[in-house]
Amino acid sequence: MSEKFAFENRIFDAAETMSVDELRALQLERLREVVARVAEVPFYKTAFAAAGVDADSIRSLDDVRRLPVTTKADLREHYPLGFLAVGRDQIARVHGSSGTTGKPTFVAYTGEDLDTWASLCARFLVAGGLRPEHTVHIAFGYGLFTGGFGLHYGVERVGAAIVPAAAGNTARQIMLLQDLEPDALVCTPSYALNLAEVCRDQGIDPRSLSLQYAHFGGEPWTEDMRLQIEKELNLLAFNNYGLSEVIGPGVSGECVARNGMHIQEDHFIVECVDPDTLQPVPDGERGELIFTALTKQAMPIIRYRTRDIASLDRSPCPCGRTGVRMSRVVGRTDDMLIIRGANIFPSQIEEALLRVEGTAPHYLIEVDRPGTLDQLTVKVEIRPEEFSDKMASMQDLHKRIVREIYSVAGIRAEVELVEPQTLERSIGKAVRVIDHRREKGQI
Ligand code: DLL
């Protein structure tokens, strides 16, 4: 535990400790309600008819498995807002997350959804130390990404003070941290390490900052990384998880016992399944998580396949919360990369390259974390006819590729132009991505 701060277990909402029987009864009631609510959403209308299910046929919680699953591809097919279950006039806000194409997947919220979301974030923040008298430095992007606004309104709901530092400009962030002396830090775990490094470069000891604890999420990280961050910044680090399609941050988070993230089961039904058969796996075994959002109004989602691999633990927790705990996310079943908190699919890089004439369809994406920040390098073969020893034309090509990748994937990549025929050819499935972070145990 932190040298600076005595963590006591506080509960924000009595719903977090309701008995398992009460919880299951509430889930069943809410499941019936949400199935009725989405009955006129075209995708569900068709899928429910095909599966022969409706609200009346949901008699027990096991019946959730009779409902169709929803995937990111389904959301994309109904771009931009085909999953709306309310009129446009009911929407209070839209967020989004990157998809496999240049267009994001949008998610919409009513005023009531935003209220629910703020409470869900408040709950895990309080579970991990937040008190009304604290100040929280939020270094998540404020924009379509759900991290910034989600955590912002969660902190506000608790009644604590916020420094909405947002993302980027690390030197300025360090000034804010030094001068405003916040108690807590909110960002991605990799950004916390970056902050510590830049601090040291400026001759400031990151351990001397006022921070007592931090809430990290938005990307995978390991237990080793937790220890490293805690040592470098002298704070206690909590993990929280969520995804835009389900609501954003606030799906689950750690309590002071830090033995897994409590899923907020009064609002979400979780299943952990074998990704190939969709059959449930026993507790403690790894599988793909599937979430049903029970209370959302604008865009309820039924059995959303997260592609995130984790396991579930239903043993009682000393904190008293009854929500099942999920382990860290240990991997994904698709090829989505999370780079500095942003979701990137290799197909986006391919799409960007295809837009630039002169590049061959041979490329390799390398992801690394040489210091504290993720680095994305794209090695691109030049077509023989384009290859030239004229610096100017090569530089121009390089610039165009960097620009296209930024425009499609929203990320600054290092681009290396390589000579024709230099990238290894595969005989089976092309290896497009080498993630050095995995070999190093960083993710
Ligand atoms: O990353 C929501 C979020 C923001 C959660 C801030 C927590 C804090 P998306 O951009 O839609 O939403 O990305 C969702 O990020 O499916 C996971 O693969 C990954 N992810 C999120 N939190 C964690 C975590 C937000 N704590 C995708 N550990 C998810 C591992 C995480 N992976």
XYZ file of C-alpha atoms and ligand atoms in Angstrom:
475
model
C 0.000 0.000 0.000
C 1.009 3.583 -0.583
C 3.318 5.171 1.948
C 1.317 8.360 1.670
C -2.295 7.359 1.930
C -4.422 5.050 4.030
C -6.938 3.442 1.681
C -10.240 2.572 3.241
C -13.016 0.722 1.504
C -15.870 3.092 0.677
C -18.947 2.264 -1.356
C -20.514 4.931 -3.576
C -23.797 3.160 -4.285
C -25.607 0.533 -2.205
C -26.395 -1.307 -5.455
C -22.762 -2.421 -5.523
C -23.264 -4.690 -2.525
C -26.767 -6.068 -3.169
C -27.079 -9.807 -2.603
C -26.380 -12.062 -5.542
C -30.026 -13.190 -5.536
C -31.273 -9.606 -5.713
C -28.747 -8.868 -8.425
C -29.884 -11.794 -10.569
C -33.552 -10.818 -10.159
C -32.758 -7.242 -11.176
C -30.740 -8.424 -14.172
C -33.595 -10.609 -15.374
C -36.102 -7.784 -15.075
C -33.761 -5.396 -16.891
C -32.919 -7.967 -19.555
C -36.605 -8.328 -20.435
C -36.917 -4.542 -20.549
C -33.962 -4.041 -22.836
C -35.026 -6.833 -25.198
C -38.381 -5.054 -25.498
C -36.645 -1.683 -25.966
C -34.557 -2.818 -28.936
C -37.342 -4.810 -30.609
C -37.817 -2.108 -33.270
C -34.096 -1.552 -33.961
C -33.832 -3.029 -37.482
C -30.806 -5.234 -36.730
C -32.403 -6.751 -33.629
C -35.841 -6.985 -35.196
C -34.450 -9.256 -37.904
C -32.072 -11.157 -35.611
C -34.719 -11.753 -32.914
C -37.185 -13.002 -35.525
C -34.554 -15.374 -36.929
C -33.771 -16.693 -33.436
C -37.450 -16.829 -32.479
C -37.009 -14.732 -29.336
C -38.758 -11.755 -27.805
C -39.048 -10.189 -24.359
C -41.723 -12.682 -23.269
C -39.531 -15.645 -24.081
C -36.836 -14.476 -21.637
C -37.762 -16.486 -18.526
C -34.407 -16.917 -16.855
C -30.990 -15.329 -17.117
C -29.742 -18.355 -19.051
C -32.089 -17.290 -21.831
C -29.620 -14.511 -22.628
C -27.792 -17.194 -24.595
C -30.753 -17.533 -26.930
C -30.273 -13.933 -28.022
C -28.138 -13.113 -31.076
C -24.653 -11.693 -30.599
C -23.661 -8.259 -31.903
C -20.273 -7.539 -33.448
C -18.345 -4.459 -34.457
C -19.030 -5.437 -38.085
C -22.789 -5.255 -37.367
C -22.369 -1.746 -35.988
C -20.340 -0.779 -39.018
C -22.967 -2.121 -41.381
C -25.496 0.163 -39.737
C -23.214 3.198 -39.808
C -23.587 5.850 -38.525
C -26.456 5.468 -36.048
C -28.532 2.511 -37.250
C -28.629 0.979 -33.761
C -30.488 3.929 -32.247
C -33.439 2.844 -30.113
C -34.681 6.417 -29.558
C -35.421 9.381 -31.824
C -32.547 11.658 -32.857
C -34.083 14.372 -30.695
C -33.396 12.247 -27.610
C -29.624 12.116 -28.172
C -27.532 14.169 -25.787
C -24.070 13.160 -26.965
C -22.194 11.012 -29.461
C -18.835 9.305 -28.877
C -16.919 6.906 -31.046
C -14.112 4.451 -31.344
C -11.893 3.590 -34.246
C -12.871 0.739 -36.473
C -11.206 -1.293 -39.151
C -11.912 1.394 -41.707
C -11.278 5.109 -41.647
C -14.668 5.704 -40.076
C -15.270 5.352 -36.359
C -18.071 3.378 -34.771
C -20.441 5.865 -33.176
C -22.248 5.405 -29.900
C -25.032 7.672 -28.710
C -26.237 8.626 -25.240
C -29.444 10.151 -23.941
C -29.342 12.475 -20.945
C -30.297 9.498 -18.781
C -27.455 7.426 -20.269
C -24.967 10.173 -19.431
C -26.294 10.207 -15.883
C -25.926 6.417 -15.565
C -22.453 6.569 -17.056
C -21.279 9.249 -14.614
C -22.496 7.119 -11.672
C -20.788 4.006 -13.016
C -17.500 5.883 -13.270
C -18.021 7.434 -9.845
C -18.443 3.960 -8.351
C -15.117 2.551 -9.519
C -13.317 5.802 -8.745
C -14.583 5.698 -5.157
C -13.772 1.981 -4.950
C -10.202 2.977 -5.787
C -9.721 5.840 -3.342
C -11.516 8.917 -4.712
C -12.934 11.227 -2.038
C -14.825 14.520 -2.520
C -11.921 16.487 -1.060
C -9.459 15.197 -3.677
C -8.182 16.734 -6.912
C -7.841 14.557 -10.012
C -5.577 15.248 -12.976
C -7.187 13.797 -16.114
C -4.752 13.254 -18.977
C -7.099 11.382 -21.320
C -8.131 12.889 -24.636
C -11.420 14.808 -24.489
C -13.186 14.062 -27.735
C -14.854 11.153 -29.452
C -12.785 8.833 -27.223
C -14.844 7.964 -24.156
C -11.924 8.199 -21.697
C -11.788 11.954 -21.079
C -15.469 12.809 -20.753
C -16.350 9.528 -19.042
C -13.861 9.923 -16.232
C -14.480 13.681 -16.057
C -18.148 13.349 -15.195
C -17.398 10.433 -12.870
C -15.039 12.569 -10.803
C -17.542 15.405 -10.867
C -20.293 13.071 -9.629
C -18.175 12.264 -6.579
C -17.771 15.979 -5.927
C -13.999 16.054 -6.287
C -12.014 18.696 -8.194
C -10.790 18.107 -11.727
C -7.793 19.350 -13.654
C -8.915 18.531 -17.224
C -5.362 18.491 -18.565
C -6.405 16.355 -21.598
C -3.859 14.549 -23.752
C -0.449 15.676 -24.949
C 2.049 18.423 -24.107
C 3.737 16.403 -21.396
C 5.988 19.219 -20.188
C 2.912 21.319 -19.455
C 1.233 18.393 -17.721
C 4.205 18.148 -15.380
C 3.914 21.821 -14.550
C 0.220 21.294 -13.717
C 1.052 18.263 -11.579
C 3.701 20.198 -9.675
C 1.744 23.395 -9.191
C -1.797 22.098 -8.594
C -0.754 19.107 -6.491
C -3.520 16.651 -7.448
C -4.123 13.526 -5.366
C -4.926 11.275 -8.295
C -3.924 10.722 -11.899
C -6.205 9.393 -14.657
C -4.697 8.293 -17.986
C -3.459 5.223 -19.827
C -0.801 3.235 -17.953
C 1.750 3.812 -20.719
C 1.236 7.562 -20.493
C 1.955 7.450 -16.759
C 5.362 5.946 -17.488
C 5.948 8.613 -20.076
C 5.114 11.316 -17.561
C 7.624 9.820 -15.131
C 10.318 9.728 -17.786
C 9.791 13.313 -18.930
C 9.802 14.367 -15.283
C 13.211 12.805 -14.758
C 14.503 14.378 -17.993
C 13.535 17.747 -16.530
C 15.446 17.004 -13.349
C 12.260 16.473 -11.314
C 11.900 13.361 -9.162
C 8.490 11.886 -10.158
C 8.239 10.342 -6.691
C 8.160 13.834 -5.221
C 4.843 14.675 -6.948
C 1.731 14.867 -4.777
C 0.009 11.901 -6.480
C -1.300 9.223 -4.129
C -3.146 6.922 -6.483
C -4.087 6.547 -10.142
C -6.861 5.044 -12.235
C -5.512 3.542 -15.429
C -7.421 2.034 -18.328
C -8.061 2.105 -22.047
C -5.259 -0.296 -22.982
C -3.782 -3.596 -21.823
C -1.032 -3.595 -19.216
C 0.624 -6.150 -17.001
C 1.178 -6.682 -13.280
C 4.897 -5.937 -13.802
C 3.985 -2.635 -15.346
C 1.817 -1.839 -12.332
C 4.800 -2.416 -10.037
C 7.034 -0.278 -12.212
C 4.575 2.637 -12.330
C 3.952 2.432 -8.596
C 7.674 2.531 -7.908
C 8.430 5.338 -10.322
C 5.558 7.591 -9.284
C 5.150 6.459 -5.680
C 1.418 5.874 -5.924
C -1.143 3.103 -5.858
C -2.381 2.094 -9.337
C -5.926 0.839 -10.046
C -7.146 -0.791 -13.228
C -10.459 0.037 -14.890
C -11.981 -1.343 -18.047
C -14.644 -0.471 -20.552
C -15.408 -0.039 -24.213
C -17.350 2.558 -26.111
C -19.882 0.149 -27.595
C -20.940 -0.999 -24.122
C -20.834 2.486 -22.510
C -17.147 3.533 -22.231
C -15.102 3.375 -19.014
C -17.229 2.231 -16.078
C -17.946 -1.344 -17.134
C -15.594 -2.633 -14.431
C -12.901 -1.438 -12.051
C -10.747 -2.520 -9.140
C -11.510 -1.977 -5.476
C -8.846 -1.578 -2.800
C -8.371 -5.378 -2.709
C -7.134 -5.118 -6.319
C -7.923 -8.754 -7.029
C -9.732 -8.243 -10.330
C -12.133 -5.645 -11.694
C -15.703 -5.746 -10.359
C -18.126 -5.782 -13.257
C -21.098 -3.496 -12.563
C -23.545 -6.309 -12.985
C -26.678 -4.343 -12.187
C -26.046 -2.600 -15.540
C -24.268 -5.293 -17.567
C -24.615 -9.026 -18.049
C -21.240 -10.596 -18.706
C -20.569 -13.932 -20.382
C -17.151 -15.508 -20.801
C -17.182 -17.847 -23.793
C -15.040 -19.932 -26.064
C -14.597 -17.564 -29.043
C -15.046 -20.393 -31.556
C -18.105 -22.149 -30.154
C -19.600 -19.291 -28.079
C -20.153 -21.877 -25.313
C -19.526 -20.598 -21.776
C -16.161 -21.451 -20.222
C -15.932 -22.290 -16.498
C -15.054 -19.502 -14.052
C -11.307 -19.020 -13.826
C -10.747 -20.056 -17.434
C -9.940 -17.605 -20.151
C -12.492 -16.782 -22.768
C -13.918 -13.906 -24.784
C -16.066 -11.487 -22.817
C -19.522 -10.689 -24.111
C -21.545 -7.859 -22.571
C -25.211 -6.981 -22.663
C -25.911 -3.386 -21.596
C -29.108 -3.586 -19.561
C -29.958 0.023 -18.880
C -28.807 2.061 -21.864
C -31.527 3.963 -23.660
C -30.095 5.559 -26.803
C -28.160 2.577 -28.069
C -28.625 -0.547 -25.982
C -26.401 -3.390 -27.073
C -27.199 -7.068 -26.783
C -24.411 -9.634 -26.320
C -21.611 -7.484 -27.697
C -18.562 -9.540 -28.632
C -15.678 -7.554 -27.174
C -12.885 -9.744 -28.610
C -11.181 -9.183 -25.241
C -9.825 -12.299 -23.537
C -10.076 -12.487 -19.745
C -11.417 -14.792 -17.018
C -14.111 -14.375 -14.360
C -13.889 -14.855 -10.595
C -17.069 -15.155 -8.531
C -15.418 -15.781 -5.168
C -16.486 -13.265 -2.499
C -14.390 -10.098 -2.276
C -13.404 -8.628 1.099
C -14.681 -5.205 -0.055
C -18.295 -6.455 0.022
C -19.063 -5.699 -3.605
C -20.973 -8.559 -5.165
C -20.207 -7.861 -8.832
C -18.222 -10.692 -10.450
C -14.568 -9.801 -11.006
C -12.815 -9.982 -14.370
C -9.095 -10.518 -14.706
C -6.836 -8.233 -16.641
C -7.413 -8.421 -20.383
C -4.722 -10.826 -21.537
C -5.237 -10.516 -25.268
C -7.684 -10.079 -28.095
C -9.133 -12.491 -30.596
C -8.707 -10.015 -33.454
C -5.732 -8.038 -34.605
C -6.644 -4.715 -33.046
C -3.588 -2.903 -31.716
C -3.831 -0.413 -28.916
C -1.223 2.267 -29.418
C -0.979 5.074 -26.903
C -4.589 4.312 -26.030
C -5.832 4.535 -29.627
C -7.346 1.481 -31.290
C -5.707 0.731 -34.621
C -6.385 -2.115 -37.028
C -3.661 -3.208 -39.466
C -6.285 -2.927 -42.205
C -6.384 0.836 -41.598
C -2.681 1.065 -42.360
C -3.234 -1.014 -45.475
C -6.057 1.266 -46.544
C -3.816 4.313 -46.114
C -1.015 2.709 -48.135
C -3.409 1.804 -50.902
C -4.283 5.454 -51.241
C -0.680 6.378 -51.967
C 0.521 5.564 -55.446
C 3.986 4.114 -55.688
C 3.873 1.811 -52.705
C 3.843 -1.944 -53.168
C 1.287 -4.057 -51.312
C 4.101 -5.267 -49.075
C 4.362 -3.719 -45.689
C 5.179 -4.627 -42.119
C 3.895 -2.932 -39.002
C 6.195 -2.986 -36.007
C 5.019 -1.870 -32.617
C 7.479 -1.209 -29.849
C 7.776 0.626 -26.599
C 11.441 1.590 -26.507
C 11.050 3.942 -23.566
C 7.624 4.558 -22.169
C 5.627 5.495 -25.241
C 4.308 3.133 -27.869
C 5.883 3.564 -31.263
C 4.315 2.415 -34.506
C 6.669 1.871 -37.412
C 5.412 1.012 -40.856
C 7.954 -0.444 -43.263
C 6.755 -0.022 -46.813
C 8.216 -1.443 -49.970
C 8.468 0.941 -52.866
C 7.418 -0.271 -56.303
C 10.511 -0.903 -58.457
C 9.387 1.652 -61.034
C 8.981 4.290 -58.317
C 12.218 3.537 -56.570
C 14.646 6.303 -57.253
C 17.766 7.694 -55.759
C 16.330 11.165 -56.010
C 15.967 12.332 -52.444
C 13.164 14.773 -53.215
C 10.772 12.236 -54.697
C 11.415 9.744 -51.901
C 10.823 12.428 -49.301
C 7.611 13.425 -50.980
C 6.385 9.817 -50.989
C 7.332 9.449 -47.354
C 5.388 12.577 -46.428
C 2.300 11.404 -48.297
C 2.315 8.049 -46.514
C 2.657 9.640 -43.075
C -0.204 11.989 -43.934
C -2.504 9.225 -45.202
C -1.883 7.034 -42.151
C -2.713 9.977 -39.935
C -5.852 10.708 -41.893
C -7.132 7.111 -41.865
C -5.947 5.882 -38.470
C -5.490 9.139 -36.556
C -1.975 8.273 -35.484
C 1.509 9.543 -36.279
C 3.526 6.587 -37.509
C 7.211 6.298 -38.239
C 7.439 5.356 -41.887
C 10.451 3.567 -43.355
C 10.644 3.203 -47.104
C 12.452 0.029 -48.037
C 13.777 -1.220 -51.354
C 11.683 -3.536 -53.522
C 11.804 -7.199 -52.491
C 13.277 -6.629 -49.055
C 10.365 -7.578 -46.798
C 10.034 -11.262 -46.075
C 7.323 -12.989 -48.155
C 5.085 -15.392 -46.343
C 3.874 -18.717 -47.601
C 0.715 -18.813 -45.526
C -1.036 -16.065 -43.627
C 0.940 -12.864 -44.141
C 2.559 -11.620 -40.995
C 1.740 -7.954 -41.071
C 2.374 -7.080 -37.463
C 5.239 -7.662 -35.077
C 4.423 -6.444 -31.600
C 7.672 -6.232 -29.665
C 5.758 -5.118 -26.551
C 4.436 -8.650 -26.203
C 7.922 -10.248 -26.273
C 9.021 -7.760 -23.637
C 6.021 -8.495 -21.436
C 4.856 -4.853 -21.692
C 1.341 -5.853 -22.710
O -10.851 2.462 -24.177
C -12.818 2.957 -22.851
C -11.955 3.290 -21.684
C -11.399 4.542 -21.591
C -11.754 2.372 -20.668
C -10.626 4.864 -20.489
C -11.037 2.702 -19.554
C -10.469 3.961 -19.455
P -12.495 2.015 -26.640
O -11.666 3.121 -27.196
O -13.754 1.651 -27.322
O -12.912 2.341 -25.175
O -11.545 0.741 -26.546
C -12.013 -0.436 -25.934
O -9.805 -0.984 -25.103
O -12.114 -3.568 -25.914
C -10.037 -3.284 -24.657
O -9.428 -4.016 -25.717
C -9.211 -2.040 -24.363
N -9.220 -1.713 -22.930
C -9.935 -0.767 -22.294
N -9.628 -0.755 -20.973
C -8.713 -1.737 -20.777
C -8.003 -2.245 -19.637
C -12.061 2.567 -24.104
N -8.151 -1.734 -18.417
C -10.914 -1.472 -25.865
N -7.160 -3.276 -19.841
C -11.366 -2.708 -25.097
C -6.974 -3.812 -21.074
C -8.446 -2.342 -22.028
N -7.593 -3.369 -22.170
